[in-house]
Amino acid sequence: MSTLERAITEAGLRPLPEAAAALLRQVGAPPRLGAHLRAVHDVAVEIVDWVGGEVDGAAVLFGAATHDIGKVRFPGELSGSGAQHEPAGQQLLVELGVEPRLARFAALHGNWRRDAATLEELLVTLADKVWKGRREAGLEEQVAQVIAGARGEPVWAVFMRLDDELARIADGADARLAFQSRFPTA
């Protein structure tokens, strides 16, 4: 079994959607990328379950499982900073036949401050932060505002529940980081 295959199937985290796993195999994704996408997807499952019916859960889960796929074209961004992988990921996904509405997560996950950001896009970004225990107040406030608007609830009430949920999820960051670090970047 290849190292990438271990990263996307080994016990410990929820499995990736099969379509996403197939894409990672097809592009020969580095094992570290497979492990990272799996860790973010694992967190996205928890967030989608918490949010419930206000969100296209399948889109969020696919987006979380593929958001960094552009790093196959910019492998230096696996261990360093950079955003070239974002538009490259969207382009790669479209080239591979992924619907544009799903490919957009690759390009938009780093740009959550846009006025037109959807709840699905915000949740992919949120999962990409909290998987490693990182909390970003502005992002969390925006998510709470969108959910509160959809539910007709006070923003503060949604924010408090979201904060509790994200604190619980962030508590598992060390295990997810350890999982990712077991896999090489090349």
mmCIF file of C-alpha atoms in Angstrom, residues 15-104:
data_model
loop_
_atom_site.group_PDB
_atom_site.id
_atom_site.type_symbol
_atom_site.label_atom_id
_atom_site.label_comp_id
_atom_site.label_asym_id
_atom_site.label_seq_id
_atom_site.Cartn_x
_atom_site.Cartn_y
_atom_site.Cartn_z
ATOM 1 C CA PRO A 15 -12.751 8.553 5.418
ATOM 2 C CA LEU A 16 -12.719 11.069 2.593
ATOM 3 C CA PRO A 17 -15.577 11.107 0.118
ATOM 4 C CA GLU A 18 -14.622 8.504 -2.482
ATOM 5 C CA ALA A 19 -14.737 11.064 -5.305
ATOM 6 C CA ALA A 20 -12.175 13.210 -3.460
ATOM 7 C CA ALA A 21 -9.949 10.223 -2.640
ATOM 8 C CA ALA A 22 -10.035 9.183 -6.309
ATOM 9 C CA LEU A 23 -8.957 12.676 -7.381
ATOM 10 C CA LEU A 24 -6.021 12.629 -4.959
ATOM 11 C CA ARG A 25 -4.919 9.267 -6.356
ATOM 12 C CA GLN A 26 -5.356 10.513 -9.925
ATOM 13 C CA VAL A 27 -3.115 13.554 -9.417
ATOM 14 C CA GLY A 28 -0.541 11.648 -7.364
ATOM 15 C CA ALA A 29 -1.011 13.866 -4.326
ATOM 16 C CA PRO A 30 1.820 13.886 -1.798
ATOM 17 C CA PRO A 31 0.968 11.825 1.310
ATOM 18 C CA ARG A 32 1.129 14.900 3.586
ATOM 19 C CA LEU A 33 -1.498 16.603 1.418
ATOM 20 C CA GLY A 34 -3.747 13.546 1.632
ATOM 21 C CA ALA A 35 -3.363 13.490 5.414
ATOM 22 C CA HIS A 36 -4.045 17.217 5.695
ATOM 23 C CA LEU A 37 -7.167 17.055 3.549
ATOM 24 C CA ARG A 38 -8.390 14.124 5.589
ATOM 25 C CA ALA A 39 -7.869 15.993 8.873
ATOM 26 C CA VAL A 40 -9.734 19.062 7.579
ATOM 27 C CA HIS A 41 -12.515 16.851 6.202
ATOM 28 C CA ASP A 42 -12.787 15.100 9.580
ATOM 29 C CA VAL A 43 -13.405 18.442 11.276
ATOM 30 C CA ALA A 44 -15.789 19.534 8.520
ATOM 31 C CA VAL A 45 -17.951 16.477 9.234
ATOM 32 C CA GLU A 46 -18.326 17.619 12.844
ATOM 33 C CA ILE A 47 -19.112 21.203 11.853
ATOM 34 C CA VAL A 48 -21.670 20.164 9.226
ATOM 35 C CA ASP A 49 -23.348 17.856 11.746
ATOM 36 C CA TRP A 50 -23.532 20.740 14.220
ATOM 37 C CA VAL A 51 -24.907 23.250 11.694
ATOM 38 C CA GLY A 52 -27.531 20.897 10.312
ATOM 39 C CA GLY A 53 -30.038 21.746 7.598
ATOM 40 C CA GLU A 54 -28.940 25.300 6.737
ATOM 41 C CA VAL A 55 -25.975 24.045 4.723
ATOM 42 C CA ASP A 56 -25.187 21.884 1.677
ATOM 43 C CA GLY A 57 -23.228 19.367 3.711
ATOM 44 C CA ALA A 58 -22.051 17.276 0.758
ATOM 45 C CA ALA A 59 -20.547 20.369 -0.883
ATOM 46 C CA VAL A 60 -18.774 21.388 2.328
ATOM 47 C CA LEU A 61 -17.346 17.904 2.818
ATOM 48 C CA PHE A 62 -16.119 17.720 -0.777
ATOM 49 C CA GLY A 63 -14.672 21.224 -0.483
ATOM 50 C CA ALA A 64 -12.867 20.367 2.744
ATOM 51 C CA ALA A 65 -11.507 17.171 1.175
ATOM 52 C CA THR A 66 -10.107 18.973 -1.892
ATOM 53 C CA HIS A 67 -9.512 22.610 -0.886
ATOM 54 C CA ASP A 68 -5.703 22.390 -1.081
ATOM 55 C CA ILE A 69 -5.415 20.101 -4.121
ATOM 56 C CA GLY A 70 -3.623 22.895 -5.990
ATOM 57 C CA LYS A 71 -0.594 22.198 -3.820
ATOM 58 C CA VAL A 72 0.245 19.345 -6.192
ATOM 59 C CA ARG A 73 1.193 22.131 -8.625
ATOM 60 C CA PHE A 74 2.877 24.251 -5.933
ATOM 61 C CA PRO A 75 4.445 21.672 -3.590
ATOM 62 C CA GLY A 76 6.489 24.324 -1.777
ATOM 63 C CA GLU A 77 3.214 25.483 -0.242
ATOM 64 C CA LEU A 78 2.853 22.128 1.539
ATOM 65 C CA SER A 79 5.409 23.212 4.109
ATOM 66 C CA GLY A 80 5.531 26.969 3.493
ATOM 67 C CA SER A 81 3.125 29.809 3.006
ATOM 68 C CA GLY A 82 1.601 30.914 -0.248
ATOM 69 C CA ALA A 83 -1.683 31.185 -2.081
ATOM 70 C CA GLN A 84 -0.753 30.163 -5.624
ATOM 71 C CA HIS A 85 -2.340 26.785 -4.943
ATOM 72 C CA GLU A 86 -5.781 28.355 -4.562
ATOM 73 C CA PRO A 87 -6.579 29.350 -8.164
ATOM 74 C CA ALA A 88 -4.443 26.453 -9.400
ATOM 75 C CA GLY A 89 -6.569 24.052 -7.362
ATOM 76 C CA GLN A 90 -9.794 25.348 -8.823
ATOM 77 C CA GLN A 91 -8.373 25.096 -12.335
ATOM 78 C CA LEU A 92 -7.086 21.568 -11.695
ATOM 79 C CA LEU A 93 -10.420 20.392 -10.335
ATOM 80 C CA VAL A 94 -12.291 21.807 -13.325
ATOM 81 C CA GLU A 95 -9.773 20.151 -15.678
ATOM 82 C CA LEU A 96 -10.520 16.873 -13.882
ATOM 83 C CA GLY A 97 -14.238 17.282 -14.523
ATOM 84 C CA VAL A 98 -15.365 18.574 -11.127
ATOM 85 C CA GLU A 99 -18.407 20.839 -11.201
ATOM 86 C CA PRO A 100 -17.397 24.517 -10.933
ATOM 87 C CA ARG A 101 -19.658 24.971 -7.881
ATOM 88 C CA LEU A 102 -17.498 22.400 -6.049
ATOM 89 C CA ALA A 103 -14.156 23.420 -7.552
ATOM 90 C CA ARG A 104 -14.638 26.961 -6.206
#
